[in-house]
């Protein structure tokens, strides 16, 4: 017999029966250790979960420069949640008897599941913040610039020409931004897929639909403006033709004034003539500039340029 790990008096460690008993116990322990090791080994693939540091993992994710697509985000989050379910299913929430050994699991399963949930929730939060930032700093400002251009004042035919050119390329430009919008909408839908993990606020949902309708709003404004440009074009053409008629009279008047200068040949009139010449020269220069503007605008109206070469002869 034994007591406190030692044999009682009258028994010897070298006795056959003692050696046999110890051998059987040793074999039994070794067998049970193998079962224990085999059971513990079944959890080896969960070692990465045991090592999870929620704060560090989310910080690393937030610093990542790679932009993930909506589908990639869904895969990442889904994998975290799948692992969470796996932990809850595979790790017992109670003690387990493994032969002569008893394993106390305590709250390990719930703790690991909570960590995985926090990581999934954190990733969704980061992506929601990135999405909001992208919308407010990249996508929506482009539409604001489109809208600002479409709502600008139209004071002359030059502006009509510029806006017409802008409208020609607008569908392509809106199409480029439309692709960005589709990516944002896909991300919204990806985030909404995990509504039980992370819930988008009402403002984000409002911005989503607001953004979704922007291309249609811009193209509607473009159509209306295109119709207005036709009216503006006719208005400015009439103004141009009227202005050119008046300008012809100005040229005739300048021609007469230049011809009249030959009559001023008295030395006593030098100062007077000098002042008149300076004034006339200024008006001739203005007329030349105005003629260039008329010719430039005729090009914008797709009209043949009026010959104002007479002005050059007058100036000489």
PDB file of C-alpha atoms in Angstrom:
ATOM      1  CA  UNK A   1       0.000   0.000   0.000  1.00  0.00           C
ATOM      2  CA  UNK A   2       1.038   3.595  -0.530  1.00  0.00           C
ATOM      3  CA  UNK A   3       0.611   6.856   1.317  1.00  0.00           C
ATOM      4  CA  UNK A   4       1.723  10.309   0.194  1.00  0.00           C
ATOM      5  CA  UNK A   5       3.485   8.745  -2.787  1.00  0.00           C
ATOM      6  CA  UNK A   6       5.464   6.312  -0.654  1.00  0.00           C
ATOM      7  CA  UNK A   7       4.987   2.631   0.163  1.00  0.00           C
ATOM      8  CA  UNK A   8       3.948   1.692   3.704  1.00  0.00           C
ATOM      9  CA  UNK A   9       6.306  -0.231   5.882  1.00  0.00           C
ATOM     10  CA  UNK A  10       6.567  -3.856   4.940  1.00  0.00           C
ATOM     11  CA  UNK A  11       6.412  -3.142   1.202  1.00  0.00           C
ATOM     12  CA  UNK A  12       9.398  -2.738  -1.125  1.00  0.00           C
ATOM     13  CA  UNK A  13       9.740  -0.660  -4.312  1.00  0.00           C
ATOM     14  CA  UNK A  14      11.416  -3.605  -5.929  1.00  0.00           C
ATOM     15  CA  UNK A  15       8.489  -5.936  -5.303  1.00  0.00           C
ATOM     16  CA  UNK A  16       7.178  -7.416  -8.520  1.00  0.00           C
ATOM     17  CA  UNK A  17       3.601  -6.460  -7.883  1.00  0.00           C
ATOM     18  CA  UNK A  18       4.674  -2.843  -7.205  1.00  0.00           C
ATOM     19  CA  UNK A  19       6.594  -2.655 -10.435  1.00  0.00           C
ATOM     20  CA  UNK A  20       3.705  -4.174 -12.367  1.00  0.00           C
ATOM     21  CA  UNK A  21       1.193  -1.774 -10.794  1.00  0.00           C
ATOM     22  CA  UNK A  22       3.363   1.241 -11.582  1.00  0.00           C
ATOM     23  CA  UNK A  23       3.862   0.034 -15.147  1.00  0.00           C
ATOM     24  CA  UNK A  24       0.115  -0.317 -15.657  1.00  0.00           C
ATOM     25  CA  UNK A  25      -0.494   3.161 -14.211  1.00  0.00           C
ATOM     26  CA  UNK A  26       2.215   4.664 -16.404  1.00  0.00           C
ATOM     27  CA  UNK A  27       0.778   3.035 -19.520  1.00  0.00           C
ATOM     28  CA  UNK A  28      -2.683   4.222 -18.587  1.00  0.00           C
ATOM     29  CA  UNK A  29      -1.469   7.796 -18.109  1.00  0.00           C
ATOM     30  CA  UNK A  30       0.404   7.711 -21.419  1.00  0.00           C
ATOM     31  CA  UNK A  31      -2.672   6.422 -23.204  1.00  0.00           C
ATOM     32  CA  UNK A  32      -4.807   9.136 -21.668  1.00  0.00           C
ATOM     33  CA  UNK A  33      -2.173  11.746 -22.554  1.00  0.00           C
ATOM     34  CA  UNK A  34      -2.371  10.633 -26.179  1.00  0.00           C
ATOM     35  CA  UNK A  35      -6.143  11.097 -26.103  1.00  0.00           C
ATOM     36  CA  UNK A  36      -5.669  14.509 -24.491  1.00  0.00           C
ATOM     37  CA  UNK A  37      -3.073  15.533 -27.064  1.00  0.00           C
ATOM     38  CA  UNK A  38      -5.295  14.323 -29.894  1.00  0.00           C
ATOM     39  CA  UNK A  39      -8.246  16.292 -28.514  1.00  0.00           C
ATOM     40  CA  UNK A  40      -6.171  19.437 -28.030  1.00  0.00           C
ATOM     41  CA  UNK A  41      -4.706  19.055 -31.539  1.00  0.00           C
ATOM     42  CA  UNK A  42      -8.203  19.281 -32.970  1.00  0.00           C
ATOM     43  CA  UNK A  43      -8.130  22.973 -31.982  1.00  0.00           C
ATOM     44  CA  UNK A  44      -4.758  23.787 -33.589  1.00  0.00           C
ATOM     45  CA  UNK A  45      -6.425  25.547 -36.515  1.00  0.00           C
ATOM     46  CA  UNK A  46      -7.987  27.983 -34.044  1.00  0.00           C
ATOM     47  CA  UNK A  47      -4.644  29.234 -32.761  1.00  0.00           C
ATOM     48  CA  UNK A  48      -4.895  32.330 -34.974  1.00  0.00           C
ATOM     49  CA  UNK A  49      -8.185  33.179 -33.246  1.00  0.00           C
ATOM     50  CA  UNK A  50      -6.555  32.857 -29.843  1.00  0.00           C
ATOM     51  CA  UNK A  51      -3.929  35.382 -30.959  1.00  0.00           C
ATOM     52  CA  UNK A  52      -6.436  38.022 -32.110  1.00  0.00           C
ATOM     53  CA  UNK A  53      -5.791  41.540 -30.810  1.00  0.00           C
ATOM     54  CA  UNK A  54      -8.907  43.457 -31.852  1.00  0.00           C
ATOM     55  CA  UNK A  55      -7.413  46.937 -31.546  1.00  0.00           C
ATOM     56  CA  UNK A  56      -4.214  46.038 -33.393  1.00  0.00           C
ATOM     57  CA  UNK A  57      -6.058  44.219 -36.173  1.00  0.00           C
ATOM     58  CA  UNK A  58      -8.450  47.110 -36.795  1.00  0.00           C
ATOM     59  CA  UNK A  59      -5.617  49.625 -36.689  1.00  0.00           C
ATOM     60  CA  UNK A  60      -3.738  47.619 -39.319  1.00  0.00           C
ATOM     61  CA  UNK A  61      -6.877  47.343 -41.459  1.00  0.00           C
ATOM     62  CA  UNK A  62      -7.492  51.086 -41.220  1.00  0.00           C
ATOM     63  CA  UNK A  63      -3.922  51.871 -42.281  1.00  0.00           C
ATOM     64  CA  UNK A  64      -4.121  49.588 -45.291  1.00  0.00           C
ATOM     65  CA  UNK A  65      -3.611  51.443 -48.569  1.00  0.00           C
ATOM     66  CA  UNK A  66      -5.306  48.824 -50.733  1.00  0.00           C
ATOM     67  CA  UNK A  67      -8.869  49.794 -51.630  1.00  0.00           C
ATOM     68  CA  UNK A  68     -11.170  46.783 -51.362  1.00  0.00           C
ATOM     69  CA  UNK A  69     -14.203  46.298 -53.566  1.00  0.00           C
ATOM     70  CA  UNK A  70     -17.628  45.701 -52.051  1.00  0.00           C
ATOM     71  CA  UNK A  71     -17.348  41.972 -52.773  1.00  0.00           C
ATOM     72  CA  UNK A  72     -13.932  41.791 -51.148  1.00  0.00           C
ATOM     73  CA  UNK A  73     -15.231  43.524 -48.020  1.00  0.00           C
ATOM     74  CA  UNK A  74     -18.131  41.073 -47.884  1.00  0.00           C
ATOM     75  CA  UNK A  75     -15.718  38.147 -48.107  1.00  0.00           C
ATOM     76  CA  UNK A  76     -13.490  39.528 -45.339  1.00  0.00           C
ATOM     77  CA  UNK A  77     -16.388  40.198 -42.957  1.00  0.00           C
ATOM     78  CA  UNK A  78     -18.145  36.937 -43.819  1.00  0.00           C
ATOM     79  CA  UNK A  79     -14.963  35.020 -43.020  1.00  0.00           C
ATOM     80  CA  UNK A  80     -14.731  36.692 -39.587  1.00  0.00           C
ATOM     81  CA  UNK A  81     -18.344  35.810 -38.825  1.00  0.00           C
ATOM     82  CA  UNK A  82     -17.891  32.263 -40.144  1.00  0.00           C
ATOM     83  CA  UNK A  83     -14.946  31.793 -37.812  1.00  0.00           C
ATOM     84  CA  UNK A  84     -17.046  33.176 -34.984  1.00  0.00           C
ATOM     85  CA  UNK A  85     -19.742  30.565 -35.585  1.00  0.00           C
ATOM     86  CA  UNK A  86     -17.071  27.894 -35.873  1.00  0.00           C
ATOM     87  CA  UNK A  87     -15.654  28.888 -32.482  1.00  0.00           C
ATOM     88  CA  UNK A  88     -19.079  28.742 -30.847  1.00  0.00           C
ATOM     89  CA  UNK A  89     -19.790  25.328 -32.365  1.00  0.00           C
ATOM     90  CA  UNK A  90     -16.426  23.678 -31.790  1.00  0.00           C
ATOM     91  CA  UNK A  91     -15.288  25.028 -28.437  1.00  0.00           C
ATOM     92  CA  UNK A  92     -17.451  23.677 -25.600  1.00  0.00           C
ATOM     93  CA  UNK A  93     -19.011  26.083 -23.180  1.00  0.00           C
ATOM     94  CA  UNK A  94     -18.507  23.632 -20.301  1.00  0.00           C
ATOM     95  CA  UNK A  95     -15.822  21.354 -18.879  1.00  0.00           C
ATOM     96  CA  UNK A  96     -14.898  18.246 -20.877  1.00  0.00           C
ATOM     97  CA  UNK A  97     -13.667  14.905 -19.484  1.00  0.00           C
ATOM     98  CA  UNK A  98     -10.883  13.394 -21.581  1.00  0.00           C
ATOM     99  CA  UNK A  99     -10.062  10.097 -19.939  1.00  0.00           C
ATOM    100  CA  UNK A 100      -8.527  10.808 -16.574  1.00  0.00           C
ATOM    101  CA  UNK A 101      -8.133  14.484 -17.502  1.00  0.00           C
ATOM    102  CA  UNK A 102     -10.716  17.219 -17.123  1.00  0.00           C
ATOM    103  CA  UNK A 103     -10.497  20.325 -19.331  1.00  0.00           C
ATOM    104  CA  UNK A 104     -12.094  23.538 -18.128  1.00  0.00           C
ATOM    105  CA  UNK A 105     -12.998  25.790 -21.085  1.00  0.00           C
ATOM    106  CA  UNK A 106     -14.749  28.459 -19.062  1.00  0.00           C
ATOM    107  CA  UNK A 107     -15.713  31.513 -21.201  1.00  0.00           C
ATOM    108  CA  UNK A 108     -13.085  30.923 -23.899  1.00  0.00           C
ATOM    109  CA  UNK A 109     -15.655  30.361 -26.652  1.00  0.00           C
ATOM    110  CA  UNK A 110     -17.667  33.462 -25.793  1.00  0.00           C
ATOM    111  CA  UNK A 111     -14.535  35.587 -25.464  1.00  0.00           C
ATOM    112  CA  UNK A 112     -13.117  34.529 -28.829  1.00  0.00           C
ATOM    113  CA  UNK A 113     -16.510  34.888 -30.508  1.00  0.00           C
ATOM    114  CA  UNK A 114     -16.794  38.407 -29.081  1.00  0.00           C
ATOM    115  CA  UNK A 115     -13.368  39.312 -30.458  1.00  0.00           C
ATOM    116  CA  UNK A 116     -14.259  38.103 -33.937  1.00  0.00           C
ATOM    117  CA  UNK A 117     -17.549  40.007 -33.793  1.00  0.00           C
ATOM    118  CA  UNK A 118     -15.721  43.200 -32.770  1.00  0.00           C
ATOM    119  CA  UNK A 119     -13.293  42.820 -35.660  1.00  0.00           C
ATOM    120  CA  UNK A 120     -16.149  42.302 -38.141  1.00  0.00           C
ATOM    121  CA  UNK A 121     -18.041  45.284 -36.733  1.00  0.00           C
ATOM    122  CA  UNK A 122     -14.885  47.426 -36.792  1.00  0.00           C
ATOM    123  CA  UNK A 123     -14.171  46.599 -40.436  1.00  0.00           C
ATOM    124  CA  UNK A 124     -17.712  47.572 -41.404  1.00  0.00           C
ATOM    125  CA  UNK A 125     -17.406  50.824 -39.459  1.00  0.00           C
ATOM    126  CA  UNK A 126     -14.098  51.670 -41.171  1.00  0.00           C
ATOM    127  CA  UNK A 127     -15.564  50.956 -44.604  1.00  0.00           C
ATOM    128  CA  UNK A 128     -18.640  53.075 -43.794  1.00  0.00           C
ATOM    129  CA  UNK A 129     -16.379  55.983 -42.832  1.00  0.00           C
ATOM    130  CA  UNK A 130     -14.312  55.531 -45.991  1.00  0.00           C
ATOM    131  CA  UNK A 131     -17.471  55.446 -48.066  1.00  0.00           C
ATOM    132  CA  UNK A 132     -18.766  58.666 -46.512  1.00  0.00           C
ATOM    133  CA  UNK A 133     -15.394  60.332 -47.076  1.00  0.00           C
ATOM    134  CA  UNK A 134     -15.311  59.233 -50.703  1.00  0.00           C
ATOM    135  CA  UNK A 135     -18.806  60.521 -51.343  1.00  0.00           C
ATOM    136  CA  UNK A 136     -18.292  63.889 -49.679  1.00  0.00           C
ATOM    137  CA  UNK A 137     -14.795  64.625 -50.955  1.00  0.00           C
ATOM    138  CA  UNK A 138     -14.763  62.944 -54.377  1.00  0.00           C
ATOM    139  CA  UNK A 139     -18.104  61.979 -55.896  1.00  0.00           C
ATOM    140  CA  UNK A 140     -20.614  64.631 -54.813  1.00  0.00           C
ATOM    141  CA  UNK A 141     -18.254  67.604 -55.443  1.00  0.00           C
ATOM    142  CA  UNK A 142     -17.999  66.526 -59.096  1.00  0.00           C
ATOM    143  CA  UNK A 143     -21.752  66.796 -59.447  1.00  0.00           C
ATOM    144  CA  UNK A 144     -21.722  70.141 -57.660  1.00  0.00           C
ATOM    145  CA  UNK A 145     -19.224  71.398 -60.243  1.00  0.00           C
ATOM    146  CA  UNK A 146     -21.403  70.055 -63.065  1.00  0.00           C
ATOM    147  CA  UNK A 147     -24.440  71.770 -61.568  1.00  0.00           C
ATOM    148  CA  UNK A 148     -22.584  75.038 -61.020  1.00  0.00           C
ATOM    149  CA  UNK A 149     -21.507  75.034 -64.677  1.00  0.00           C
ATOM    150  CA  UNK A 150     -25.029  74.288 -65.867  1.00  0.00           C
ATOM    151  CA  UNK A 151     -26.514  77.078 -63.753  1.00  0.00           C
ATOM    152  CA  UNK A 152     -23.986  79.771 -64.698  1.00  0.00           C
ATOM    153  CA  UNK A 153     -25.046  83.086 -66.250  1.00  0.00           C
ATOM    154  CA  UNK A 154     -24.893  83.383 -70.045  1.00  0.00           C
ATOM    155  CA  UNK A 155     -23.983  86.976 -70.951  1.00  0.00           C
ATOM    156  CA  UNK A 156     -22.704  86.465 -74.521  1.00  0.00           C
ATOM    157  CA  UNK A 157     -22.237  84.126 -77.470  1.00  0.00           C
ATOM    158  CA  UNK A 158     -18.766  83.155 -76.197  1.00  0.00           C
ATOM    159  CA  UNK A 159     -20.384  81.646 -73.119  1.00  0.00           C
ATOM    160  CA  UNK A 160     -22.975  79.925 -75.320  1.00  0.00           C
ATOM    161  CA  UNK A 161     -20.137  78.369 -77.303  1.00  0.00           C
ATOM    162  CA  UNK A 162     -18.258  77.286 -74.162  1.00  0.00           C
ATOM    163  CA  UNK A 163     -21.366  75.753 -72.599  1.00  0.00           C
ATOM    164  CA  UNK A 164     -22.252  73.988 -75.868  1.00  0.00           C
ATOM    165  CA  UNK A 165     -18.793  72.422 -75.890  1.00  0.00           C
ATOM    166  CA  UNK A 166     -19.215  71.474 -72.236  1.00  0.00           C
ATOM    167  CA  UNK A 167     -22.578  69.808 -72.955  1.00  0.00           C
ATOM    168  CA  UNK A 168     -21.011  67.811 -75.777  1.00  0.00           C
ATOM    169  CA  UNK A 169     -18.608  66.119 -73.373  1.00  0.00           C
ATOM    170  CA  UNK A 170     -20.918  66.045 -70.346  1.00  0.00           C
ATOM    171  CA  UNK A 171     -22.459  62.572 -70.957  1.00  0.00           C
ATOM    172  CA  UNK A 172     -18.980  61.013 -71.008  1.00  0.00           C
ATOM    173  CA  UNK A 173     -17.945  62.861 -67.834  1.00  0.00           C
ATOM    174  CA  UNK A 174     -21.173  61.920 -66.053  1.00  0.00           C
ATOM    175  CA  UNK A 175     -20.617  58.341 -67.199  1.00  0.00           C
ATOM    176  CA  UNK A 176     -17.223  58.311 -65.489  1.00  0.00           C
ATOM    177  CA  UNK A 177     -18.734  59.523 -62.228  1.00  0.00           C
ATOM    178  CA  UNK A 178     -21.644  57.105 -62.704  1.00  0.00           C
ATOM    179  CA  UNK A 179     -19.145  54.269 -62.412  1.00  0.00           C
ATOM    180  CA  UNK A 180     -17.916  55.708 -59.106  1.00  0.00           C
ATOM    181  CA  UNK A 181     -21.521  55.970 -57.908  1.00  0.00           C
ATOM    182  CA  UNK A 182     -22.158  52.336 -58.777  1.00  0.00           C
ATOM    183  CA  UNK A 183     -19.115  51.349 -56.729  1.00  0.00           C
ATOM    184  CA  UNK A 184     -20.412  53.397 -53.785  1.00  0.00           C
ATOM    185  CA  UNK A 185     -23.897  51.879 -54.082  1.00  0.00           C
ATOM    186  CA  UNK A 186     -22.376  48.392 -54.172  1.00  0.00           C
ATOM    187  CA  UNK A 187     -20.492  49.218 -50.981  1.00  0.00           C
ATOM    188  CA  UNK A 188     -23.697  50.484 -49.359  1.00  0.00           C
ATOM    189  CA  UNK A 189     -25.412  47.223 -50.254  1.00  0.00           C
ATOM    190  CA  UNK A 190     -22.459  45.229 -48.919  1.00  0.00           C
ATOM    191  CA  UNK A 191     -22.624  47.083 -45.597  1.00  0.00           C
ATOM    192  CA  UNK A 192     -26.396  46.634 -45.398  1.00  0.00           C
ATOM    193  CA  UNK A 193     -25.889  42.887 -45.819  1.00  0.00           C
ATOM    194  CA  UNK A 194     -24.460  42.900 -42.295  1.00  0.00           C
ATOM    195  CA  UNK A 195     -27.152  45.085 -40.749  1.00  0.00           C
ATOM    196  CA  UNK A 196     -27.251  42.928 -37.613  1.00  0.00           C
ATOM    197  CA  UNK A 197     -23.540  43.561 -37.073  1.00  0.00           C
ATOM    198  CA  UNK A 198     -23.252  47.226 -38.064  1.00  0.00           C
ATOM    199  CA  UNK A 199     -26.178  49.530 -38.831  1.00  0.00           C
ATOM    200  CA  UNK A 200     -25.782  52.511 -41.144  1.00  0.00           C
ATOM    201  CA  UNK A 201     -27.312  55.723 -39.829  1.00  0.00           C
ATOM    202  CA  UNK A 202     -30.302  57.346 -41.534  1.00  0.00           C
ATOM    203  CA  UNK A 203     -28.182  60.165 -42.950  1.00  0.00           C
ATOM    204  CA  UNK A 204     -25.970  57.678 -44.794  1.00  0.00           C
ATOM    205  CA  UNK A 205     -29.014  55.997 -46.314  1.00  0.00           C
ATOM    206  CA  UNK A 206     -30.400  59.395 -47.350  1.00  0.00           C
ATOM    207  CA  UNK A 207     -27.098  60.342 -48.990  1.00  0.00           C
ATOM    208  CA  UNK A 208     -27.106  57.052 -50.858  1.00  0.00           C
ATOM    209  CA  UNK A 209     -30.391  57.760 -52.638  1.00  0.00           C
ATOM    210  CA  UNK A 210     -29.464  61.401 -53.119  1.00  0.00           C
ATOM    211  CA  UNK A 211     -26.235  60.378 -54.819  1.00  0.00           C
ATOM    212  CA  UNK A 212     -27.985  57.688 -56.855  1.00  0.00           C
ATOM    213  CA  UNK A 213     -30.270  60.321 -58.423  1.00  0.00           C
ATOM    214  CA  UNK A 214     -27.559  62.870 -59.207  1.00  0.00           C
ATOM    215  CA  UNK A 215     -26.696  61.686 -62.778  1.00  0.00           C
ATOM    216  CA  UNK A 216     -30.340  61.899 -63.822  1.00  0.00           C
ATOM    217  CA  UNK A 217     -30.642  65.333 -62.200  1.00  0.00           C
ATOM    218  CA  UNK A 218     -27.563  66.612 -64.044  1.00  0.00           C
ATOM    219  CA  UNK A 219     -28.654  65.278 -67.435  1.00  0.00           C
ATOM    220  CA  UNK A 220     -32.117  66.788 -66.915  1.00  0.00           C
ATOM    221  CA  UNK A 221     -30.521  70.185 -66.258  1.00  0.00           C
ATOM    222  CA  UNK A 222     -28.326  69.708 -69.329  1.00  0.00           C
ATOM    223  CA  UNK A 223     -31.343  69.040 -71.556  1.00  0.00           C
ATOM    224  CA  UNK A 224     -33.127  72.161 -70.325  1.00  0.00           C
ATOM    225  CA  UNK A 225     -30.004  74.275 -70.732  1.00  0.00           C
ATOM    226  CA  UNK A 226     -29.458  72.960 -74.257  1.00  0.00           C
ATOM    227  CA  UNK A 227     -32.935  74.222 -75.171  1.00  0.00           C
ATOM    228  CA  UNK A 228     -32.196  77.602 -73.576  1.00  0.00           C
ATOM    229  CA  UNK A 229     -28.960  77.931 -75.532  1.00  0.00           C
ATOM    230  CA  UNK A 230     -30.923  77.914 -78.789  1.00  0.00           C
ATOM    231  CA  UNK A 231     -32.913  80.906 -77.532  1.00  0.00           C
ATOM    232  CA  UNK A 232     -29.788  82.669 -76.269  1.00  0.00           C
ATOM    233  CA  UNK A 233     -28.049  82.071 -79.584  1.00  0.00           C
ATOM    234  CA  UNK A 234     -30.854  83.737 -81.533  1.00  0.00           C
ATOM    235  CA  UNK A 235     -30.917  86.610 -79.058  1.00  0.00           C
ATOM    236  CA  UNK A 236     -27.173  87.247 -79.335  1.00  0.00           C
ATOM    237  CA  UNK A 237     -27.250  86.896 -83.135  1.00  0.00           C
ATOM    238  CA  UNK A 238     -29.859  89.643 -83.407  1.00  0.00           C
ATOM    239  CA  UNK A 239     -27.795  91.778 -81.056  1.00  0.00           C
ATOM    240  CA  UNK A 240     -24.693  91.113 -83.182  1.00  0.00           C
ATOM    241  CA  UNK A 241     -26.394  92.054 -86.437  1.00  0.00           C
ATOM    242  CA  UNK A 242     -27.848  95.205 -84.914  1.00  0.00           C
ATOM    243  CA  UNK A 243     -24.457  96.112 -83.481  1.00  0.00           C
ATOM    244  CA  UNK A 244     -22.735  95.591 -86.822  1.00  0.00           C
ATOM    245  CA  UNK A 245     -25.223  97.849 -88.583  1.00  0.00           C
ATOM    246  CA  UNK A 246     -24.465 100.594 -86.078  1.00  0.00           C
ATOM    247  CA  UNK A 247     -20.744  99.847 -86.409  1.00  0.00           C
ATOM    248  CA  UNK A 248     -20.852 100.471 -90.184  1.00  0.00           C
ATOM    249  CA  UNK A 249     -22.084 103.990 -89.448  1.00  0.00           C
ATOM    250  CA  UNK A 250     -19.239 104.443 -86.947  1.00  0.00           C
ATOM    251  CA  UNK A 251     -16.724 103.450 -89.639  1.00  0.00           C
ATOM    252  CA  UNK A 252     -18.258 105.903 -92.112  1.00  0.00           C
ATOM    253  CA  UNK A 253     -18.087 108.668 -89.496  1.00  0.00           C
ATOM    254  CA  UNK A 254     -14.427 107.906 -88.749  1.00  0.00           C
ATOM    255  CA  UNK A 255     -13.638 107.905 -92.453  1.00  0.00           C
ATOM    256  CA  UNK A 256     -15.198 111.361 -92.832  1.00  0.00           C
ATOM    257  CA  UNK A 257     -13.307 112.692 -89.805  1.00  0.00           C
ATOM    258  CA  UNK A 258      -9.978 111.440 -91.137  1.00  0.00           C
ATOM    259  CA  UNK A 259     -10.683 113.021 -94.533  1.00  0.00           C
ATOM    260  CA  UNK A 260     -11.551 116.330 -92.826  1.00  0.00           C
ATOM    261  CA  UNK A 261      -8.135 116.504 -91.174  1.00  0.00           C
ATOM    262  CA  UNK A 262      -6.534 117.714 -94.393  1.00  0.00           C
ATOM    263  CA  UNK A 263      -8.343 121.039 -93.923  1.00  0.00           C
ATOM    264  CA  UNK A 264      -6.423 121.731 -90.686  1.00  0.00           C
ATOM    265  CA  UNK A 265      -3.195 123.229 -92.073  1.00  0.00           C
ATOM    266  CA  UNK A 266      -2.876 126.400 -90.022  1.00  0.00           C
ATOM    267  CA  UNK A 267       0.034 126.523 -87.551  1.00  0.00           C
ATOM    268  CA  UNK A 268      -2.198 128.314 -85.082  1.00  0.00           C
ATOM    269  CA  UNK A 269      -4.362 125.205 -84.877  1.00  0.00           C
ATOM    270  CA  UNK A 270      -1.540 122.806 -83.962  1.00  0.00           C
ATOM    271  CA  UNK A 271      -2.620 122.266 -80.364  1.00  0.00           C
ATOM    272  CA  UNK A 272      -6.267 121.873 -81.342  1.00  0.00           C
ATOM    273  CA  UNK A 273      -5.433 119.449 -84.140  1.00  0.00           C
ATOM    274  CA  UNK A 274      -3.143 117.440 -81.859  1.00  0.00           C
ATOM    275  CA  UNK A 275      -5.944 116.953 -79.328  1.00  0.00           C
ATOM    276  CA  UNK A 276      -8.417 116.008 -82.055  1.00  0.00           C
ATOM    277  CA  UNK A 277      -5.921 113.563 -83.562  1.00  0.00           C
ATOM    278  CA  UNK A 278      -5.300 111.888 -80.226  1.00  0.00           C
ATOM    279  CA  UNK A 279      -9.041 111.467 -79.675  1.00  0.00           C
ATOM    280  CA  UNK A 280      -9.565 110.160 -83.199  1.00  0.00           C
ATOM    281  CA  UNK A 281      -6.670 107.740 -82.903  1.00  0.00           C
ATOM    282  CA  UNK A 282      -8.158 106.326 -79.694  1.00  0.00           C
ATOM    283  CA  UNK A 283     -11.529 105.811 -81.356  1.00  0.00           C
ATOM    284  CA  UNK A 284      -9.877 104.169 -84.355  1.00  0.00           C
ATOM    285  CA  UNK A 285      -8.054 101.721 -82.090  1.00  0.00           C
ATOM    286  CA  UNK A 286     -11.320 100.917 -80.300  1.00  0.00           C
ATOM    287  CA  UNK A 287     -13.001 100.392 -83.669  1.00  0.00           C
ATOM    288  CA  UNK A 288     -10.273  97.954 -84.764  1.00  0.00           C
ATOM    289  CA  UNK A 289     -10.700  95.992 -81.523  1.00  0.00           C
ATOM    290  CA  UNK A 290     -14.471  95.990 -81.939  1.00  0.00           C
ATOM    291  CA  UNK A 291     -14.130  94.742 -85.517  1.00  0.00           C
ATOM    292  CA  UNK A 292     -12.045  91.807 -84.285  1.00  0.00           C
ATOM    293  CA  UNK A 293     -14.736  90.961 -81.730  1.00  0.00           C
ATOM    294  CA  UNK A 294     -17.448  91.067 -84.414  1.00  0.00           C
ATOM    295  CA  UNK A 295     -15.413  88.790 -86.698  1.00  0.00           C
ATOM    296  CA  UNK A 296     -14.679  86.403 -83.831  1.00  0.00           C
ATOM    297  CA  UNK A 297     -18.354  86.177 -82.953  1.00  0.00           C
ATOM    298  CA  UNK A 298     -19.322  85.645 -86.588  1.00  0.00           C
ATOM    299  CA  UNK A 299     -17.202  82.496 -86.461  1.00  0.00           C
ATOM    300  CA  UNK A 300     -19.129  81.350 -83.385  1.00  0.00           C
ATOM    301  CA  UNK A 301     -22.386  81.994 -85.266  1.00  0.00           C
ATOM    302  CA  UNK A 302     -21.047  80.013 -88.251  1.00  0.00           C
ATOM    303  CA  UNK A 303     -21.299  83.111 -90.467  1.00  0.00           C
ATOM    304  CA  UNK A 304     -18.840  84.484 -92.998  1.00  0.00           C
ATOM    305  CA  UNK A 305     -16.545  87.158 -91.601  1.00  0.00           C
ATOM    306  CA  UNK A 306     -17.401  90.750 -92.544  1.00  0.00           C
ATOM    307  CA  UNK A 307     -14.616  92.601 -94.338  1.00  0.00           C
ATOM    308  CA  UNK A 308     -13.428  95.431 -92.128  1.00  0.00           C
ATOM    309  CA  UNK A 309     -10.218  96.089 -94.080  1.00  0.00           C
ATOM    310  CA  UNK A 310     -11.471  99.632 -94.671  1.00  0.00           C
ATOM    311  CA  UNK A 311     -10.524 100.375 -91.050  1.00  0.00           C
ATOM    312  CA  UNK A 312      -6.917  99.506 -91.788  1.00  0.00           C
ATOM    313  CA  UNK A 313      -6.842 101.952 -94.691  1.00  0.00           C
ATOM    314  CA  UNK A 314      -8.409 104.671 -92.550  1.00  0.00           C
ATOM    315  CA  UNK A 315      -5.793 104.159 -89.845  1.00  0.00           C
ATOM    316  CA  UNK A 316      -2.995 104.592 -92.385  1.00  0.00           C
TER     317      UNK A 316
END
